[in-house]
Short mmCIF file of C-alpha atoms in Angstrom, two decimals:
data_model
loop_
_atom_site.label_atom_id
_atom_site.label_comp_id
_atom_site.label_asym_id
_atom_site.label_seq_id
_atom_site.Cartn_x
_atom_site.Cartn_y
_atom_site.Cartn_z
CA MET A 1 -0.04 0.16 0.07
CA LEU A 2 1.34 3.39 -0.83
CA VAL A 3 1.46 6.04 1.94
CA GLU A 4 1.92 9.59 1.11
CA SER A 5 4.52 11.46 2.93
CA PRO A 6 3.33 14.38 5.09
CA SER A 7 5.64 16.72 3.14
CA GLU A 8 3.08 16.29 -0.01
CA THR A 9 -0.20 15.84 1.92
CA ASN A 10 0.67 19.11 3.60
CA ALA A 11 2.01 20.92 0.91
CA GLY A 12 -1.28 22.52 -0.53
CA PRO A 13 -3.06 23.54 2.74
CA ALA A 14 0.44 24.99 4.00
CA ALA A 15 0.88 27.17 0.99
CA ALA A 16 -2.72 28.26 0.42
CA PRO A 17 -2.61 30.75 3.33
CA ASP A 18 1.00 32.06 2.68
CA GLU A 19 -0.01 34.12 -0.53
CA PRO A 20 -3.02 35.82 1.01
CA ALA A 21 -0.94 36.50 4.36
CA ARG A 22 2.00 37.87 1.69
CA THR A 23 -0.67 40.13 -0.40
CA GLY A 24 -1.93 41.34 3.03
CA ARG A 25 1.58 42.58 3.96
CA HIS A 26 1.81 44.11 0.76
CA ALA A 27 -1.46 45.91 1.19
CA VAL A 28 -0.47 47.36 4.47
CA ARG A 29 2.91 48.45 3.60
CA ALA A 30 1.11 50.29 0.40
CA VAL A 31 -1.24 52.06 2.70
CA GLY A 32 1.46 53.04 5.17
CA LEU A 33 3.29 54.59 2.29
CA LEU A 34 0.19 56.71 1.47
CA VAL A 35 -0.20 57.92 4.94
CA ALA A 36 3.31 58.78 4.88
CA VAL A 37 2.69 60.94 1.83
CA GLY A 38 0.15 62.62 3.52
CA VAL A 39 2.00 63.57 6.27
CA LEU A 40 4.94 64.73 3.99
CA VAL A 41 2.03 66.89 2.21
CA LEU A 42 1.04 68.35 5.80
CA VAL A 43 4.74 69.31 6.76
CA CYS A 44 5.52 71.00 3.52
CA LEU A 45 2.47 73.01 3.86
CA ALA A 46 3.68 73.93 7.42
CA SER A 47 7.04 74.61 6.29
CA ILE A 48 5.41 77.34 3.86
CA ALA A 49 3.24 78.65 6.65
CA ILE A 50 5.32 79.00 9.48
CA GLY A 51 8.63 80.84 9.68
CA ALA A 52 10.49 83.14 12.00
CA LYS A 53 8.20 85.92 10.93
CA ALA A 54 4.84 85.07 11.84
CA LEU A 55 2.05 85.64 8.51
CA PRO A 56 -1.43 85.25 8.63
CA LEU A 57 -3.00 82.15 6.72
CA SER A 58 -4.34 84.55 4.41
CA GLU A 59 -1.22 86.51 3.50
CA VAL A 60 0.49 83.08 3.17
CA TRP A 61 -2.65 82.21 0.33
CA HIS A 62 -2.22 85.33 -1.25
CA GLY A 63 1.85 84.86 -1.61
CA LEU A 64 1.47 81.53 -3.01
CA PHE A 65 -1.61 82.31 -5.46
CA HIS A 66 -2.19 85.88 -6.15
CA TYR A 67 1.50 87.07 -6.25
CA SER A 68 1.66 90.84 -6.12
CA GLY A 69 5.21 91.63 -4.95
CA THR A 70 4.46 92.83 -1.38
CA ASN A 71 6.80 91.84 1.09
CA GLY A 72 4.84 89.09 2.46
CA ASP A 73 4.24 87.75 -0.97
CA VAL A 74 8.11 87.72 -1.50
CA LEU A 75 8.63 85.93 1.79
CA VAL A 76 6.15 83.27 0.87
CA ARG A 77 7.00 82.84 -2.80
CA ASP A 78 10.81 83.45 -3.16
CA VAL A 79 11.89 82.27 0.28
CA ARG A 80 9.77 79.69 2.19
CA VAL A 81 8.53 77.88 -1.29
CA PRO A 82 12.37 77.27 -2.54
CA ARG A 83 13.68 76.51 0.92
CA THR A 84 10.44 73.77 1.31
CA VAL A 85 11.24 72.27 -2.24
CA LEU A 86 14.97 72.29 -1.05
CA GLY A 87 14.28 70.62 1.98
CA LEU A 88 11.96 68.18 0.27
CA ILE A 89 14.28 66.95 -2.33
CA ALA A 90 17.51 67.02 0.05
CA GLY A 91 15.68 65.03 2.73
CA ALA A 92 14.87 62.47 -0.04
CA ALA A 93 18.35 62.19 -1.06
CA LEU A 94 19.86 61.67 2.66
CA GLY A 95 17.20 59.41 3.38
CA LEU A 96 17.92 57.17 0.26
CA ALA A 97 21.60 57.46 0.57
CA GLY A 98 21.60 56.23 4.05
CA ALA A 99 19.47 53.34 3.24
CA VAL A 100 21.64 52.45 0.19
CA MET A 101 24.89 53.04 2.46
CA GLN A 102 23.56 50.55 4.97
CA ALA A 103 23.04 47.72 2.41
CA LEU A 104 25.89 48.17 0.73
CA THR A 105 28.21 48.26 3.51
CA ARG A 106 25.85 45.86 5.64
CA ASN A 107 26.58 47.95 8.52
CA PRO A 108 23.76 49.23 10.37
CA LEU A 109 25.41 52.57 11.62
CA ALA A 110 26.64 53.20 8.14
CA GLU A 111 25.48 57.11 6.88
CA PRO A 112 26.20 58.96 3.82
CA GLY A 113 29.42 60.72 5.49
CA LEU A 114 31.09 57.06 5.76
CA LEU A 115 32.59 57.04 2.18
CA GLY A 116 33.96 60.43 2.99
CA VAL A 117 31.05 62.44 0.75
CA ASN A 118 30.78 65.12 3.31
CA ALA A 119 34.78 65.29 3.87
CA GLY A 120 35.16 65.67 0.38
CA ALA A 121 32.48 68.42 -0.28
CA ALA A 122 33.70 70.17 2.75
CA ALA A 123 37.82 70.28 1.45
CA ALA A 124 36.20 71.55 -1.77
CA VAL A 125 34.21 74.33 -0.51
CA VAL A 126 37.28 75.35 1.83
CA SER A 127 39.69 75.35 -0.97
CA ALA A 128 37.15 77.18 -3.27
CA ILE A 129 36.85 79.92 -0.83
CA THR A 130 40.56 80.18 0.45
CA PHE A 131 42.46 79.81 -3.25
CA LEU A 132 39.73 80.84 -5.22
CA GLY A 133 38.08 83.66 -3.98
CA VAL A 134 34.39 81.97 -4.44
CA THR A 135 31.76 83.84 -2.18
CA SER A 136 28.41 82.79 -3.37
CA LEU A 137 26.36 79.63 -2.40
CA THR A 138 25.52 78.90 -5.70
CA GLY A 139 29.50 78.89 -6.30
CA TYR A 140 29.88 76.37 -3.79
CA VAL A 141 27.30 74.02 -5.12
CA TRP A 142 29.68 72.75 -8.25
CA PHE A 143 32.91 72.76 -5.85
CA ALA A 144 30.92 70.71 -3.11
CA PHE A 145 29.39 68.26 -5.74
CA GLY A 146 32.59 67.89 -7.62
CA GLY A 147 34.61 66.99 -4.18
CA ALA A 148 32.19 64.47 -3.11
CA ALA A 149 32.40 62.69 -6.56
CA ILE A 150 36.27 62.89 -6.48
CA VAL A 151 36.50 61.26 -2.94
CA SER A 152 33.85 58.52 -3.68
CA VAL A 153 36.18 57.48 -6.50
CA ALA A 154 39.18 57.47 -4.38
CA VAL A 155 37.52 55.65 -1.51
CA TYR A 156 36.33 53.15 -4.03
CA VAL A 157 39.78 52.59 -5.68
CA LEU A 158 41.24 52.66 -2.07
CA GLY A 159 38.84 49.90 -0.98
CA GLY A 160 40.03 47.64 -3.67
CA SER A 161 38.33 48.47 -6.82
CA ARG A 162 36.64 45.20 -7.96
CA SER A 163 37.80 43.45 -4.87
CA ALA A 164 36.49 46.13 -2.63
CA ASN A 165 34.06 44.55 0.22
CA PRO A 166 32.28 46.44 2.93
CA VAL A 167 35.21 46.57 5.47
CA ARG A 168 37.30 47.91 3.16
CA LEU A 169 34.98 50.46 1.84
CA ALA A 170 34.42 51.53 5.38
CA LEU A 171 37.95 51.55 6.55
CA ALA A 172 38.86 53.48 3.47
CA GLY A 173 36.00 56.11 3.81
CA THR A 174 37.16 56.80 7.67
CA ALA A 175 40.84 56.98 6.84
CA VAL A 176 39.87 59.69 3.86
CA THR A 177 37.63 61.30 6.08
CA ALA A 178 39.70 62.04 8.85
CA ALA A 179 42.46 63.27 6.35
CA LEU A 180 40.28 65.84 4.75
CA PHE A 181 38.55 66.91 7.87
CA GLY A 182 41.83 67.93 9.34
CA TYR A 183 42.79 69.68 5.94
CA VAL A 184 39.57 71.42 6.47
CA ASN A 185 40.23 72.55 10.31
CA ALA A 186 43.77 73.67 9.25
CA VAL A 187 42.94 75.94 6.54
CA GLN A 188 40.00 77.53 8.44
CA LEU A 189 42.60 78.19 11.48
CA LEU A 190 44.90 80.13 8.75
CA ASP A 191 42.09 81.87 7.05
CA SER A 192 39.54 84.03 9.27
CA ALA A 193 37.43 84.50 5.88
CA ALA A 194 37.12 80.88 5.24
CA LEU A 195 35.99 80.28 8.73
CA ASP A 196 33.48 82.78 8.55
CA ARG A 197 32.15 81.71 5.29
CA LEU A 198 32.18 78.27 6.00
CA ARG A 199 30.79 78.39 9.43
CA PHE A 200 26.97 77.88 8.55
CA TRP A 201 27.32 75.70 5.79
CA THR A 202 29.23 73.25 7.68
CA VAL A 203 26.55 73.22 10.40
CA GLY A 204 23.71 72.37 7.91
CA SER A 205 21.13 74.90 7.00
CA LEU A 206 18.34 75.16 4.28
CA ALA A 207 18.29 79.01 5.03
CA SER A 208 20.03 80.07 1.84
CA ALA A 209 17.85 78.21 -0.51
CA ASN A 210 16.99 79.78 -3.88
CA PRO A 211 15.38 78.85 -7.05
CA GLU A 212 18.74 78.89 -8.60
CA THR A 213 20.29 76.36 -5.97
CA VAL A 214 17.28 74.13 -6.27
CA SER A 215 17.48 74.19 -10.36
CA ARG A 216 21.37 73.19 -9.96
CA VAL A 217 21.00 70.16 -7.58
CA TRP A 218 17.78 68.63 -8.26
CA PRO A 219 18.53 66.86 -11.90
CA PHE A 220 21.55 65.08 -9.96
CA ILE A 221 19.22 63.89 -7.06
CA ALA A 222 16.48 62.91 -9.48
CA LEU A 223 19.33 60.52 -11.15
CA GLY A 224 20.13 59.45 -7.97
CA VAL A 225 16.93 58.43 -6.90
CA LEU A 226 16.30 56.78 -10.07
CA LEU A 227 19.80 54.96 -9.69
CA ALA A 228 18.81 53.86 -6.14
CA LEU A 229 15.29 52.47 -7.18
CA PHE A 230 16.87 50.49 -9.95
CA ILE A 231 19.31 48.43 -7.77
CA ALA A 232 16.75 47.68 -4.89
CA ARG A 233 16.82 44.00 -5.94
CA PRO A 234 20.22 43.18 -6.17
CA LEU A 235 20.55 45.33 -2.88
CA ASN A 236 18.58 42.81 -1.28
CA ALA A 237 20.73 39.94 -2.28
CA LEU A 238 23.99 41.76 -1.35
CA GLU A 239 22.50 42.26 2.15
CA MET A 240 22.81 38.45 2.38
CA GLY A 241 26.50 38.31 1.96
CA ASP A 242 28.19 37.86 -0.98
CA ASP A 243 28.18 34.02 -1.60
CA THR A 244 24.54 33.95 -1.34
CA ALA A 245 24.42 37.21 -3.66
CA ARG A 246 26.24 35.58 -6.05
CA ALA A 247 23.91 32.15 -5.80
CA LEU A 248 21.07 34.86 -6.65
CA GLY A 249 22.70 35.84 -9.80
CA ALA A 250 23.50 39.29 -8.63
CA HIS A 251 26.65 41.03 -10.10
CA LEU A 252 28.44 42.25 -7.00
CA THR A 253 30.85 44.65 -8.80
CA ARG A 254 28.40 46.37 -10.77
CA THR A 255 25.79 46.63 -7.72
CA ARG A 256 28.46 48.07 -5.61
CA VAL A 257 29.67 50.83 -8.23
CA LEU A 258 25.90 51.65 -9.28
CA ALA A 259 25.26 52.17 -5.38
CA MET A 260 28.56 54.13 -5.15
CA VAL A 261 27.30 56.49 -7.87
CA ALA A 262 23.57 56.37 -6.34
CA VAL A 263 25.13 57.76 -2.92
CA THR A 264 27.36 60.30 -4.68
CA LEU A 265 24.77 61.73 -6.61
CA LEU A 266 22.51 61.93 -3.63
CA CYS A 267 24.73 63.15 -0.82
CA GLY A 268 27.07 64.84 -3.11
CA ALA A 269 24.08 67.04 -4.52
CA ALA A 270 22.29 67.29 -0.92
CA THR A 271 25.50 68.25 0.83
CA ALA A 272 26.52 70.90 -1.72
CA ALA A 273 23.25 72.69 -1.40
CA CYS A 274 22.73 72.36 2.43
CA GLY A 275 26.09 71.69 4.21
CA PRO A 276 26.53 68.28 5.93
CA ILE A 277 23.37 67.52 7.55
CA VAL A 278 23.74 64.53 10.26
CA PHE A 279 21.75 61.83 11.42
CA ILE A 280 18.88 61.73 8.90
CA GLY A 281 20.65 59.06 6.69
CA LEU A 282 21.52 56.99 9.91
CA MET A 283 18.31 57.09 11.65
CA ILE A 284 15.52 57.12 8.83
CA PRO A 285 16.42 53.83 7.37
CA HIS A 286 16.24 52.11 11.02
CA LEU A 287 13.27 53.38 11.57
CA VAL A 288 11.48 52.30 8.02
CA ARG A 289 13.00 49.12 8.67
CA THR A 290 10.74 48.81 11.65
CA ILE A 291 7.65 49.38 9.43
CA THR A 292 8.57 47.54 6.31
CA GLY A 293 11.13 44.75 7.26
CA PRO A 294 14.29 43.98 5.42
CA ASN A 295 12.94 44.40 1.72
CA MET A 296 14.72 47.22 -0.22
CA ARG A 297 12.01 47.49 -2.40
CA TRP A 298 9.87 48.96 0.21
CA ILE A 299 12.71 50.77 2.38
CA LEU A 300 13.53 52.81 -0.42
CA PRO A 301 10.48 54.51 -1.16
CA TYR A 302 9.58 54.87 2.51
CA ALA A 303 13.06 56.50 3.23
CA ALA A 304 12.25 59.20 0.50
CA VAL A 305 9.11 60.29 2.03
CA LEU A 306 10.03 59.98 5.80
CA ALA A 307 13.30 61.58 5.63
CA PRO A 308 12.04 64.85 3.89
CA VAL A 309 9.42 64.89 7.06
CA LEU A 310 12.14 64.70 9.64
CA LEU A 311 14.32 67.60 7.66
CA LEU A 312 11.43 69.89 7.04
CA GLY A 313 9.75 69.09 10.40
CA ALA A 314 13.29 69.91 11.95
CA ASP A 315 13.67 73.23 9.99
CA VAL A 316 9.92 74.39 11.08
CA VAL A 317 10.74 73.74 15.03
CA GLY A 318 14.12 75.57 14.15
CA ARG A 319 12.38 78.61 12.77
CA VAL A 320 9.95 78.61 15.64
CA VAL A 321 11.76 78.23 18.89
CA ALA A 322 14.41 80.69 18.31
CA ARG A 323 12.15 83.94 16.76
CA PRO A 324 13.01 86.37 15.38
CA ALA A 325 16.29 84.37 14.79
CA GLU A 326 16.09 80.87 13.92
CA LEU A 327 18.28 77.69 14.57
CA GLN A 328 19.87 75.91 11.75
CA VAL A 329 18.32 72.72 10.98
CA GLY A 330 21.47 70.48 11.05
CA ILE A 331 21.54 71.30 14.77
CA VAL A 332 17.51 70.49 15.57
CA THR A 333 17.82 67.37 13.64
CA ALA A 334 20.94 66.12 16.01
CA LEU A 335 18.91 67.38 19.05
CA LEU A 336 15.89 65.97 18.05
CA GLY A 337 17.34 62.68 16.18
CA GLY A 338 19.51 61.61 18.89
CA PRO A 339 16.96 60.32 21.79
CA VAL A 340 14.77 58.63 18.91
CA PHE A 341 17.85 56.74 17.71
CA ILE A 342 19.09 55.98 21.52
CA HIS A 343 15.57 54.55 22.02
CA LEU A 344 15.79 52.19 18.35
CA VAL A 345 19.25 51.25 19.50
CA ARG A 346 17.78 49.95 23.00
CA ARG A 347 14.73 48.11 21.78
CA LYS A 348 14.79 44.50 22.17
CA ARG A 349 13.62 43.95 18.65
CA MET A 350 15.51 46.55 16.86
CA ALA A 351 15.57 45.92 12.70
CA GLN A 352 18.48 44.11 11.85
CA LEU A 353 20.35 44.11 8.49
#
């Protein structure tokens, strides 16, 4: 008499409930993403309506849709709107760059500055100020982006190029960062003018946003966003380890090169425009993993939405708490984000890579 094995008899009933459960999880994540987008819209509106100078909502509305050149209209249309747009795209860039960095290095403490991007941008900016006489923010942008790109390539080469692995990349980035920030500090001590011009940029701020700055950086950020989303699937494989990734058909060298390019475009452009804003690229991916799990195809969209929520929210707080002056957003993100990140680290079920 033939007896069916337990694995064969149970295969059908066990597999059937799994598909609805998976579909349900996808639906929950999709709804959560829509809610996050709604929160982002509200924060963007708050960023336009609330500032260091209090304006009635009617005046804010008039400045947005019935521009007539009054002081209130100029403040809304020419100052707050570009500032909000820059916070939106820079926040998305930093969130995505952090998520890609953590997947690339398989390091839960990785953030965009780990590969020397911030240090390269700062070194290029201080050199442009001191030796080339660059004085405008729009002039800083190209030097900062170029410095970030050059240093990213240098770190990849020092990390072993084709034989690069997460440990080598992290060590190379740390060494280059230390050397470049030593150079930056030395130049600032020797040149007081460079120190004065660079101090607000190095803290991280959206206060100098203008349409020209936004127009210069958004193409790089848009390209970096598309590239990061494109490599989401191979990044999932890469997080499982090199051997597993190869077994799953992932091309390790190509994935790492594309990830480096994406991080350079995203973090380089955001740092060039706003300065080295810390913490967002470190905390947001952790927060997102507690919602989505380890799937990069969900982590990246969530990070692109929630990171600007944090950045713009911190910017609004900085404009309100120090009226009529304002507190730079880089300071506020560190003050607000530090306790939150400590809470995440102390959680017993913290999301792991």
